[in-house]
XYZ file of C-alpha atoms in Angstrom:
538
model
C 41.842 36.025 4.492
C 38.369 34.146 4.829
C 37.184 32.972 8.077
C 38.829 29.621 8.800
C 36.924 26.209 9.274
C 39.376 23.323 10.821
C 38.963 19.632 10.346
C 37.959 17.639 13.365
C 37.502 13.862 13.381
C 36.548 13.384 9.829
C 33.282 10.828 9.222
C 31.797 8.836 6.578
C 28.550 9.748 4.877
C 26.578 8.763 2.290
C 23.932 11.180 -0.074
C 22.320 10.576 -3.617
C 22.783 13.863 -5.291
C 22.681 14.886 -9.100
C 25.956 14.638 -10.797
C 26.095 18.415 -11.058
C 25.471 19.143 -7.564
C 28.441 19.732 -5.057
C 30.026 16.513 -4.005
C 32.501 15.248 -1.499
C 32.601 17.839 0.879
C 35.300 17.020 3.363
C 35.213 18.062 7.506
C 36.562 19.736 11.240
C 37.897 20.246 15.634
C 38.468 20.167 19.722
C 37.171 20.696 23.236
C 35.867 22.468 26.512
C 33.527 25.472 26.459
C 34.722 28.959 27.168
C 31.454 30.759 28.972
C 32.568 34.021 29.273
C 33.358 34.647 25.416
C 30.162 32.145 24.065
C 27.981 34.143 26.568
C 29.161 37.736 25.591
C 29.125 36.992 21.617
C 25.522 35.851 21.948
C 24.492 38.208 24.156
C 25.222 39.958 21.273
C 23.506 37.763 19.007
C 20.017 38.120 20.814
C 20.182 41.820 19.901
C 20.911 41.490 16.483
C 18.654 38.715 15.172
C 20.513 35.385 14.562
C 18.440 32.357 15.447
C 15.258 30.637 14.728
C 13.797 27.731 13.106
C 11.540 24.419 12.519
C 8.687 23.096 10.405
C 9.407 20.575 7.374
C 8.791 16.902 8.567
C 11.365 13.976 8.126
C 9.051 12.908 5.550
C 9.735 15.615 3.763
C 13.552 15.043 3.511
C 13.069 11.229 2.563
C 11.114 12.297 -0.044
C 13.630 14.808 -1.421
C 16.195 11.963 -0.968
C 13.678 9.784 -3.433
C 13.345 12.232 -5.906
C 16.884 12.351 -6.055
C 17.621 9.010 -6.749
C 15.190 8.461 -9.423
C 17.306 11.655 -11.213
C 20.280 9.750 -10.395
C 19.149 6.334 -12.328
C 17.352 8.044 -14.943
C 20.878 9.947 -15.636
C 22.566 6.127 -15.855
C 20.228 5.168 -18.351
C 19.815 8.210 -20.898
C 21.439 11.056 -21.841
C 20.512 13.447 -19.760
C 22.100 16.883 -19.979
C 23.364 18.668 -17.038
C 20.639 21.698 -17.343
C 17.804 19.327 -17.095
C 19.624 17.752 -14.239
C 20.114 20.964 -12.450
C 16.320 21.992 -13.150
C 15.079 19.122 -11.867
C 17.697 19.311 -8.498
C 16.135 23.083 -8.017
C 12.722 21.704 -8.327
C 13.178 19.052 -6.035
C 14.578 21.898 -3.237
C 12.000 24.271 -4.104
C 9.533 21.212 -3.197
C 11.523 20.404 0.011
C 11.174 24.233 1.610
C 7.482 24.976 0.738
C 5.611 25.941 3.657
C 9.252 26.740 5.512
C 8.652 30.002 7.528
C 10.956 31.883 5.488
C 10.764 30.270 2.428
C 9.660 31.876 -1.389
C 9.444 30.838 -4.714
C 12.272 31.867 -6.728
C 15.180 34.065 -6.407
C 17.129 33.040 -9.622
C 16.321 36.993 -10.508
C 16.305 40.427 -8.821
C 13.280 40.666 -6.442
C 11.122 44.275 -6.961
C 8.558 45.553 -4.703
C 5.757 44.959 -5.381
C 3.858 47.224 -2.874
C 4.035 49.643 -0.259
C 2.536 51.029 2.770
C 2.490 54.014 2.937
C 0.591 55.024 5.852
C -0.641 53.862 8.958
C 1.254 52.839 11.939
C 3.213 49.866 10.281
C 3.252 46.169 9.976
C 2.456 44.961 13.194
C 2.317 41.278 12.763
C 1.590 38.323 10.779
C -1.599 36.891 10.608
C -2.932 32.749 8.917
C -3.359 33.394 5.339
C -0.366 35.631 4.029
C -1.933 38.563 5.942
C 0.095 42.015 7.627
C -1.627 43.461 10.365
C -1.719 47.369 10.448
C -3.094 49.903 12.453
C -4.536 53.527 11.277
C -6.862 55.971 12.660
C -9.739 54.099 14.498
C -9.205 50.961 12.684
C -6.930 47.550 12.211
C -6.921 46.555 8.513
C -4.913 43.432 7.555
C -3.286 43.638 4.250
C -1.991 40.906 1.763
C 1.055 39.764 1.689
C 1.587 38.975 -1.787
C -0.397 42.354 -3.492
C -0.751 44.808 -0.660
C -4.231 44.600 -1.063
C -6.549 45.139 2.096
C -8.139 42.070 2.981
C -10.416 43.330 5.896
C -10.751 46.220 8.202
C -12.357 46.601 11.665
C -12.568 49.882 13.988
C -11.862 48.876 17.675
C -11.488 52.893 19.016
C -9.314 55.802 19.843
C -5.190 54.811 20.231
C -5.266 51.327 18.971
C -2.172 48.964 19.748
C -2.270 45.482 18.155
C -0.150 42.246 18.792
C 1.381 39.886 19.393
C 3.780 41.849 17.241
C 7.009 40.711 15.794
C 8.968 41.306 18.485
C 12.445 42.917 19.001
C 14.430 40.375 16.912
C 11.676 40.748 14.020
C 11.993 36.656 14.155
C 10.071 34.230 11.566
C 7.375 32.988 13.653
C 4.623 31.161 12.755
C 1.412 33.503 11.941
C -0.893 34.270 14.524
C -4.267 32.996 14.414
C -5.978 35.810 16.258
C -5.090 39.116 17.431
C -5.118 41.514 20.625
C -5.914 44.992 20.233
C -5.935 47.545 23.162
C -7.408 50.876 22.270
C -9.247 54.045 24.134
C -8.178 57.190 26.213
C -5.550 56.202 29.015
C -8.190 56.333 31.738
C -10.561 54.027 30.086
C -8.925 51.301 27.977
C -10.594 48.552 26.057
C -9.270 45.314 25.347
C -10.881 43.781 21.786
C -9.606 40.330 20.393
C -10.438 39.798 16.457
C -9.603 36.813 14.658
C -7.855 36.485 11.561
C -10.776 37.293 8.838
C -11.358 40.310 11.474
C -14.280 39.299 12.722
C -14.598 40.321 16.652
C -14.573 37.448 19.391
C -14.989 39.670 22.396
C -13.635 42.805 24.294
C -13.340 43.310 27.625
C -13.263 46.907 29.228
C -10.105 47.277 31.740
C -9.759 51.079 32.871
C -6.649 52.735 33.180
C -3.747 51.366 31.360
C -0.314 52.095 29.713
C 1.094 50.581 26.881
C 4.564 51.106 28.408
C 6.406 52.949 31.367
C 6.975 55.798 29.440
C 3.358 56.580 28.521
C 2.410 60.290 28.901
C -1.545 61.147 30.148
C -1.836 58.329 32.003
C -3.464 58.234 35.744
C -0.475 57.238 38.430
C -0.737 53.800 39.549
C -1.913 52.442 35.807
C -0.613 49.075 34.946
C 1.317 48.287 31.557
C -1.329 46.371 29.642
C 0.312 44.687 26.507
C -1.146 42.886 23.725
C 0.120 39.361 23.831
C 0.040 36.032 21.807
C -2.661 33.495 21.743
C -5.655 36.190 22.456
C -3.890 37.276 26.178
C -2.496 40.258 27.491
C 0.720 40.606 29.395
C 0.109 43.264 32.794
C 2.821 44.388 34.959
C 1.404 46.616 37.943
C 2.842 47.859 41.034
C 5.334 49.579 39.343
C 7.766 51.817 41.359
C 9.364 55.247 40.242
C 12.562 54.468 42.607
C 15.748 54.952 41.847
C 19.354 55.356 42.700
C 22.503 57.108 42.193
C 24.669 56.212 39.455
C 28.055 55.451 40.984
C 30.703 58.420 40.638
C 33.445 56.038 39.810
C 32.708 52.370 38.719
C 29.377 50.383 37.885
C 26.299 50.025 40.176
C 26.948 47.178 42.461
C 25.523 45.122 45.677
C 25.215 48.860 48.112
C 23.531 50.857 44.717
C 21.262 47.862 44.910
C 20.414 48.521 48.665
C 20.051 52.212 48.011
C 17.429 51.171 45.315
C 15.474 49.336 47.846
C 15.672 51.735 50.451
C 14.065 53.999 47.963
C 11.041 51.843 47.559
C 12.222 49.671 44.418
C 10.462 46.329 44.808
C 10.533 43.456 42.057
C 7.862 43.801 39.722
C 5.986 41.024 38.515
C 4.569 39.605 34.593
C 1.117 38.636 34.410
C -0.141 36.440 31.371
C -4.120 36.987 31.083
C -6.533 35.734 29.031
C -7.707 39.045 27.424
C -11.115 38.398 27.546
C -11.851 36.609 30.645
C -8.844 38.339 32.715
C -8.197 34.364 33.925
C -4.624 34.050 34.682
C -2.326 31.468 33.185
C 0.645 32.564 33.985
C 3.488 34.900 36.400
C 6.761 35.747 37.162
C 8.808 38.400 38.876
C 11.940 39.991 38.084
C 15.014 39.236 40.769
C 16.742 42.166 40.474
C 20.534 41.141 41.540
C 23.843 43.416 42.176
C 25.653 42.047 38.488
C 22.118 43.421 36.684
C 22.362 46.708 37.422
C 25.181 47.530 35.038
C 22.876 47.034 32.289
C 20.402 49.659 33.749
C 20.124 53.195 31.590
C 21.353 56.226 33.046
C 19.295 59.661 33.133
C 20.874 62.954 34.314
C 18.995 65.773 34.573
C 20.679 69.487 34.832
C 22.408 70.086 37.953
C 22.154 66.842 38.840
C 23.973 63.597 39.520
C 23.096 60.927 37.173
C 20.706 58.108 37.888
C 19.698 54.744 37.439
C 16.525 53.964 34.650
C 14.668 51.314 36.161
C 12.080 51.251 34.189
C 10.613 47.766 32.748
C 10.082 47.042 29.601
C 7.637 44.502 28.058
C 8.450 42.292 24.733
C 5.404 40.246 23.749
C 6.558 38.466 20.670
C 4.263 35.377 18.947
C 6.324 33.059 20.626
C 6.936 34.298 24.008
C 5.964 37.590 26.211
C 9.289 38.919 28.628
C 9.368 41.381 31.260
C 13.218 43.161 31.429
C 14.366 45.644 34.130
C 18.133 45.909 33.287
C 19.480 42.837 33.214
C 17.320 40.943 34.488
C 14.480 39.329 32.390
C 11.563 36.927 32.808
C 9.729 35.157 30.043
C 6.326 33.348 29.931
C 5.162 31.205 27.003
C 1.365 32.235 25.459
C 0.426 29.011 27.987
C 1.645 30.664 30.839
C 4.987 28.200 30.914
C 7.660 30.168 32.965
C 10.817 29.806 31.826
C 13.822 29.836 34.499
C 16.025 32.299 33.066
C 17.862 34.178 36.200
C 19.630 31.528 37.191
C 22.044 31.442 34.599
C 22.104 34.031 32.045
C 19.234 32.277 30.087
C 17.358 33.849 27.269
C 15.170 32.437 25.265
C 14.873 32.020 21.116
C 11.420 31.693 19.626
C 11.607 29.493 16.861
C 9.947 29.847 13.426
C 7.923 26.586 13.095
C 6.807 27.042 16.906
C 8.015 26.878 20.333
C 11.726 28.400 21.804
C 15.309 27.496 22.806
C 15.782 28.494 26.353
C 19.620 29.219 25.683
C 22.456 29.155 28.353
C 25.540 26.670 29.034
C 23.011 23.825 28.798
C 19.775 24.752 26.303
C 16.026 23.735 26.794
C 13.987 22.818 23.711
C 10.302 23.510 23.635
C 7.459 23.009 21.474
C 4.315 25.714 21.147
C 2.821 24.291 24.990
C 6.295 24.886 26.761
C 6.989 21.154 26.916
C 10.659 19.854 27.024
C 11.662 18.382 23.608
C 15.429 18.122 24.072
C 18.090 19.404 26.752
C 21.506 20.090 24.890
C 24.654 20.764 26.368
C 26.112 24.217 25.657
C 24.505 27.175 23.772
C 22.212 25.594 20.966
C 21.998 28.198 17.898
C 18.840 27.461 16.134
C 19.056 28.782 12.050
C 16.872 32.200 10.943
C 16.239 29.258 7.940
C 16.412 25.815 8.424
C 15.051 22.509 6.069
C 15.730 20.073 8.177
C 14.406 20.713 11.822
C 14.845 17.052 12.708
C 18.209 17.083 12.075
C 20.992 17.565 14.686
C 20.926 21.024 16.949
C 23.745 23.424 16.033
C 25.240 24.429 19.191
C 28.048 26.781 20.309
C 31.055 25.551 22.913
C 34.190 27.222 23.528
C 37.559 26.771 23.211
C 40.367 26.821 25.143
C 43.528 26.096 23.245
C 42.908 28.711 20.428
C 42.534 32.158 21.260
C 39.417 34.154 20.193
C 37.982 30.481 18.553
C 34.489 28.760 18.983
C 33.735 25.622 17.724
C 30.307 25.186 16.370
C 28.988 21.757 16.752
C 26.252 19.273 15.211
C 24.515 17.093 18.084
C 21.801 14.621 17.759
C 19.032 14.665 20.299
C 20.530 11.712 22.097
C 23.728 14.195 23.027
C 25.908 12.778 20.292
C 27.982 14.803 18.275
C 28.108 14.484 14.356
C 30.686 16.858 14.036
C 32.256 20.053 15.103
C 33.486 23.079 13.298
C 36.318 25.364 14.421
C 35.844 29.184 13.074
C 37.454 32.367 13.472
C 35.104 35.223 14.214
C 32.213 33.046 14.292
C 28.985 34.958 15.086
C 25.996 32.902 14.476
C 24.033 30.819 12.035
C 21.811 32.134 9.577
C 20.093 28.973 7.480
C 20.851 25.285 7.611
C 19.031 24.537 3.812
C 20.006 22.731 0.987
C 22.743 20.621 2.564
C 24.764 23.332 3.740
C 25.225 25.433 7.355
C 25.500 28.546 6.496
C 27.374 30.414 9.417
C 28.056 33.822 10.349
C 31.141 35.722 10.659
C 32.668 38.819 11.524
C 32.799 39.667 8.163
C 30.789 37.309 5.881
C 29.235 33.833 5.661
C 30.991 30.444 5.765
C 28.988 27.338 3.829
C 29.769 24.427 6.055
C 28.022 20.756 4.679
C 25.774 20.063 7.147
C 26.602 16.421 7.214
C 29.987 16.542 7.949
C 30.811 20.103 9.277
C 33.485 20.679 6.577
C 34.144 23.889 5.132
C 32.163 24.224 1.456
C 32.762 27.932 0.592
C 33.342 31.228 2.263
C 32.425 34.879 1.377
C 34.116 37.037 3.511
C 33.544 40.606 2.195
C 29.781 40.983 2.083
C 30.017 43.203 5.238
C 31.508 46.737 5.650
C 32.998 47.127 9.263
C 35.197 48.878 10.653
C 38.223 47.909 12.742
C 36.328 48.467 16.142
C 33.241 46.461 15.009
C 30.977 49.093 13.721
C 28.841 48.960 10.648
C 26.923 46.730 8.406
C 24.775 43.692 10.164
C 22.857 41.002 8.670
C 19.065 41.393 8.754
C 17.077 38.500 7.925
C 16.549 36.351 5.053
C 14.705 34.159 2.860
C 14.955 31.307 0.533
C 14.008 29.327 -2.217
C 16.131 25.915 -1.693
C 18.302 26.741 -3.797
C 19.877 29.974 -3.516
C 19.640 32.846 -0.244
C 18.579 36.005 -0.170
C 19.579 38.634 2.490
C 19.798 41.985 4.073
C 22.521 43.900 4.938
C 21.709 47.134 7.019
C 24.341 49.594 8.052
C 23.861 53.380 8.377
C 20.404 53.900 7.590
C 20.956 55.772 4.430
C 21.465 52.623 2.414
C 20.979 48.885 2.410
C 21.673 45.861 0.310
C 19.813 42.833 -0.938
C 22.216 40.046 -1.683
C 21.168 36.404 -3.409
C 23.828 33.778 -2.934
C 23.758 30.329 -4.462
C 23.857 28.145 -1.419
C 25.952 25.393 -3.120
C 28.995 27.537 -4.176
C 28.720 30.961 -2.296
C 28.726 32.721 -5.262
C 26.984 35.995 -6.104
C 23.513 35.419 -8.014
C 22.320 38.767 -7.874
C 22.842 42.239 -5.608
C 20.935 45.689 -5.282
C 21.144 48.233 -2.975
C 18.165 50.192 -1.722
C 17.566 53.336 -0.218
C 17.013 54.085 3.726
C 17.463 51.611 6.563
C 16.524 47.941 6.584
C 15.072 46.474 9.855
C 14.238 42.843 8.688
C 13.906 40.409 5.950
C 11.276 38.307 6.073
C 8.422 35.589 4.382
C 5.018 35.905 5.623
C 3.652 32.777 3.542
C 5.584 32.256 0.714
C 5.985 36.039 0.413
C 9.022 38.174 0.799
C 8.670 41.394 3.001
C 10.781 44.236 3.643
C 10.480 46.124 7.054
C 12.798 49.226 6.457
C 11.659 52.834 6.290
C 8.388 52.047 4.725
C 6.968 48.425 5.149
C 6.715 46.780 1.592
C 6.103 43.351 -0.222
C 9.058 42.193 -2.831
C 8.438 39.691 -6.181
C-alpha cells in the first residue's frame, strides 16, 4: 500500500493553470506534537540529507502566475492544441526555477556525464561562477562546472586543505565567494585566502596546527585549525586526551561524566577567526551533559576495558561552522552569530539560497547575518528544492491519536496554518516546486499540492529496504520545473538516477550507475555527481 495522506479541514483556493495541467487537487488532519518520535526521526534526518532551501523572489511567482493567464485566454480564443499548451506551461516553470540552487535546464531525457575527475583530492566546494574547487599536489585548481575544464590554478604549499567545503549533509548552498586554504608541514602551517578567479588576498603564517583530532605528526598541544566560510578559520585549542570507562552494563551516565572530569576533560571551546587578521568574531563552548555521552564512540584496545572517544570534531560548512563532542554540538554562523543549540536538542539546517533553520520544538529562521526572520512553532523542514521560498514553512508536529503518524503542516510567517497533512512513515521533504510538496517516506515519495496539502500522487517503491530499515536512501536532487531528478544510494556497488514528472509521479526516465552515490547536486545550472569519482552530468 502507498503511504497514506488524510484530509484535514479542507480550504478554498484559487490558481490559473493550463487546461492540461493537474487540476483540483483536493486536501488533509489533527493535533498536538509528539517530541520524542519528531525528534528521533529527524535526528535521523540531519544525517541523511533532507532539508534546505530559498532564493526565487515573490516576483518571480506573480510573474509565472501572469504568464499563465495569458496561456489561459489565448486558449479561449484560438485553437490551441494541448502540446503547445504543455510547451509553453514547461517553459513558463523552467523560467520560474532559473537561478534556484538546485535547479538545471532540462531533464525531459537521460542525463550523461559529461566529465570526470579523475584525480586530485576531490570536489571540495563550490565557488561564484559554476566553479568546483579541487585540491592536488601543491596546488588548488577550480574546475568548471558545466565542461570540467580548469578554470584557474594556484600553488599555496605542502598538505593543502581548502573550504568552506560542502559539509556533512553535502547541502545546496549558495557558492562561496572566496576560499580558505591551510597548507604546510604540521609544525609550521600557513593560512592563504584566494578569491574566486584564484587570485591571492593574503596569508597569514599560524605554526602548529591540525586539521582534526586525529592528525598524525603533529606537535602535542596543536590546535584544530579549519578552513571556514566567508575567508575565516574555525580553531578549537585546549584540547584534552581524557577519558573514561565505558560502563560494563548500561550507557555512560551523570558518575561516567564525573569520572571524565576527574580525568582532566574540560569543555572545549569554537573559535571563528578572520583568517587573515586572526580578529575574532565569534565563540562557543561545548556543555558536555550526562544524556550526551551515549552518543560518544567507544575504543577498546587489547586487554583492555573499553572507553569513551571524546574527541571533537569540526564541520565548517558554507553556511555554518559546528564544533561536536558526542552529543553535544555548538554552531557559529560565518558572522560569528552563536546559535543556542544545547538547550533543547537544536540543530541547525543551512539553507540553499542563504542563511539556516535553527530546528527544535520551536524553529529559528535566519538570513546569511544570523538575523531572526521567523520563529515557527514545532520542527520546520525546509525542502533540498524549493520555488517558492516566500511561501508558508513546512513544519513537522506530532501526533497523538494515531500511532507511528506525523502530520506535516503548511504555516505562514504570521503562525497560521494553511493546512496540514497526515502521513504514514513520513521522513522528510525533498522539493516544494511546481505546485507540489514532494515528501519523503519510508519507502518512496508522496506529491502533496502545496496549496492545499492534499494528496496528488504517491510512488512508493522507488526504495529497496529491508524490514529493519536498512538499504537504499535518497541523495540529493535537482530540477528543471517541471520534472525531478534524484539519487538513490544503497550498497555502494550500485546507484540509481531517477526523473519523475512532478505533476503525476510518474517515471520519465531511470539509469543505474556503478559505485556509490554521495550527493546530487547543481552548482549553477549544472548537475553534479559526488559518488566514487566526482563528475559533471548533461
Amino acid at each position: 500500500m502507498p503511504p497514506r495522506f488524510r484530509r484535514a479541514e479542507p480550504m478554498t483556493t484559487f490558481e490559473l493553470v493550463p487546461d492540461d495541467e493537474l487540476e483540483d487537487w483536493p486536501a488533509p488532519a489533527p493535533d498536538d506534537p509528539e517530541p520524542g518520535r519528531a525528534r528521533r526521526l529527524l535526528a535521523a534526518l540531519r544525517v541523511r540529507a533532507a532539508a534546505r532551501w530559498r532564493a526565487l523572489s515573490r516576483r518571480g511567482r506573480v510573474a509565472v502566475a501572469a504568464g499563465t493567464a495569458v496561456v489561459v485566454v489565448a486558449a479561449a480564443g484560438a485553437a490551441v492544441t494541448p502540446g503547445i499548451l504543455e510547451a509553453r506551461g514547461e517553459r513558463l516553470r523552467a523560467e520560474a526555477v532559473q537561478g534556484l540552487p538546485g535547479a538545471v535546464d532540462d531533464l525531459s531525457e537521460p542525463l550523461a556525464g559529461t566529465w570526470r575527475l579523475t584525480n586530485g583530492s576531490g570536489a571540495l566546494a563550490a565557488l561564484r561562477g559554476g566553479l568546483v574547487l579541487t585540491t592536488e599536489g601543491t596546488a588548488v585548481a577550480a574546475l568548471d562546472a558545466g565542461s570540467g575544464r580548469e578554470t584557474w590554478r594556484q600553488d599555496v604549499g605542502p598538505f593543502p586543505t581548502c573550504g568552506p567545503q560542502r559539509g556533512y549533509r553535502s547541502d545546496s548552498v549558495p557558492p562561496a565567494d572566496v576560499v580558505v586554504c591551510l597548507s604546510g608541514d604540521p609544525d609550521d602551517r600557513t593560512v592563504t585566502v584566494l578569491d574566486a578567479a584564484g587570485g591571492v588576498v593574503g596569508e597569514r603564517s599560524i605554526g602548529p596546527a591540525r586539521i582534526d583530532t586525529f592528525s598524525d605528526g603533529t606537535p602535542d598541544g596543536a590546535p584544530v585549525v579549519v578552513p571556514a566560510a566567508a575567508g575565516a578559520v574555525a580553531v578549537v585549542d585546549d584540547i584534552t586526551d581524557a577519558t573514561a570507562p565505558w560502563p560494563a552494563d548500561d550507557l555512560p551516565d551523570a558518575d561516567t561524566l564525573r569520572k571524565l572530569r576527574a580525568d582532566g576533560w574540560r569543555d572545549p571551546t569554537l573559535r571563528l577567526e578572520d583568517a587573515l587578521t586572526g580578529e575574532v568574531r565569534g565563540e562557543a563552548t561545548v556543555r558536555l551533559r550526562p544524556e550526551d555521552l551515549g552518543e560518544c564512540g567507544m575504543t577498546q584496545d587489547e586487554d583492555s576495558d573499553p572507553e569513551l572517544m571524546t574527541e571533537p570534531m569540526v564541520d565548517a560548512s558554507p553556511s555554518s561552522t559546528t564544533l561536536s563532542v558526542c552529543g553535544a554540538s555548538v554552531v557559529v554562523t560565518p558572522d560569528g552569530v552563536v546559535l543556542d543549540t544545547g538547550v533543547d536538542d537544536r540543530w541547525a539546517i543551512p539553507l540553499p539560497g542563504g542563511g539556516l533553520v535553527s530546528v527544535g520544538e520551536e524553529s529559528t529562521v535566519l538570513d546569511e547575518d544570523g538575523t531572526v526572520v521567523a520563529t515557527v512553532p514545532g520542527y520546520l523542514l525546509p525542502p533540498v528544492l524549493d520555488d517558492d521560498p516566500d511561501g508558508p514553512f513546512l513544519v513537522l508536529a506530532g501526533q497523538d491519536d494515531v500511532d507511528d503518524e506525523l502530520r506535516l503542516s503548511a504555516v505562514d510567517a504570521d503562525g497560521a496554518e494553511a493546512w496540514d497533512a497526515t502521513a504514514d512513515g513520513l521522513e522528510g521533504v525533498l522539493a516544494r516546486v511546481a505546485g507540489v510538496v514532494v515528501v519523503q517516506t519510508q519507502g518512496g515519495l508522496v506529491g502533496l499540492d502545496a496549496g492545499t496539502g492534499a494528496q496528488v500522487w504517491a510512488r512508493d517503491n522507488l526504495l529497496r529496504r529491508s524490514a529493519d530499515g536498512s538499504g537504499d536512501w535518497f541523495a540529493g536532487a535537482v530540477t528543471d520545473g517541471t520534472r525531478l531528478l534524484f539519487g538513490v544510494s544503497g550498497n555502494g556497488e550500485h546507484h540509481r538516477l531517477v526523473a519523475l514528472d512532478l505533476r503525476d509521479g510518474s517515471t520519465v526516465w531511470e539509469r543505474e550507475e556503478t559505485g556509490f552515490l554521495e550527493w546530487l547536486t547543481a552548482i549553477e545550472g549544472h548537475a553534479v555527481a559526488f559518488d566514487d569519482v566526482v563528475h559533471g552530468l548533461g
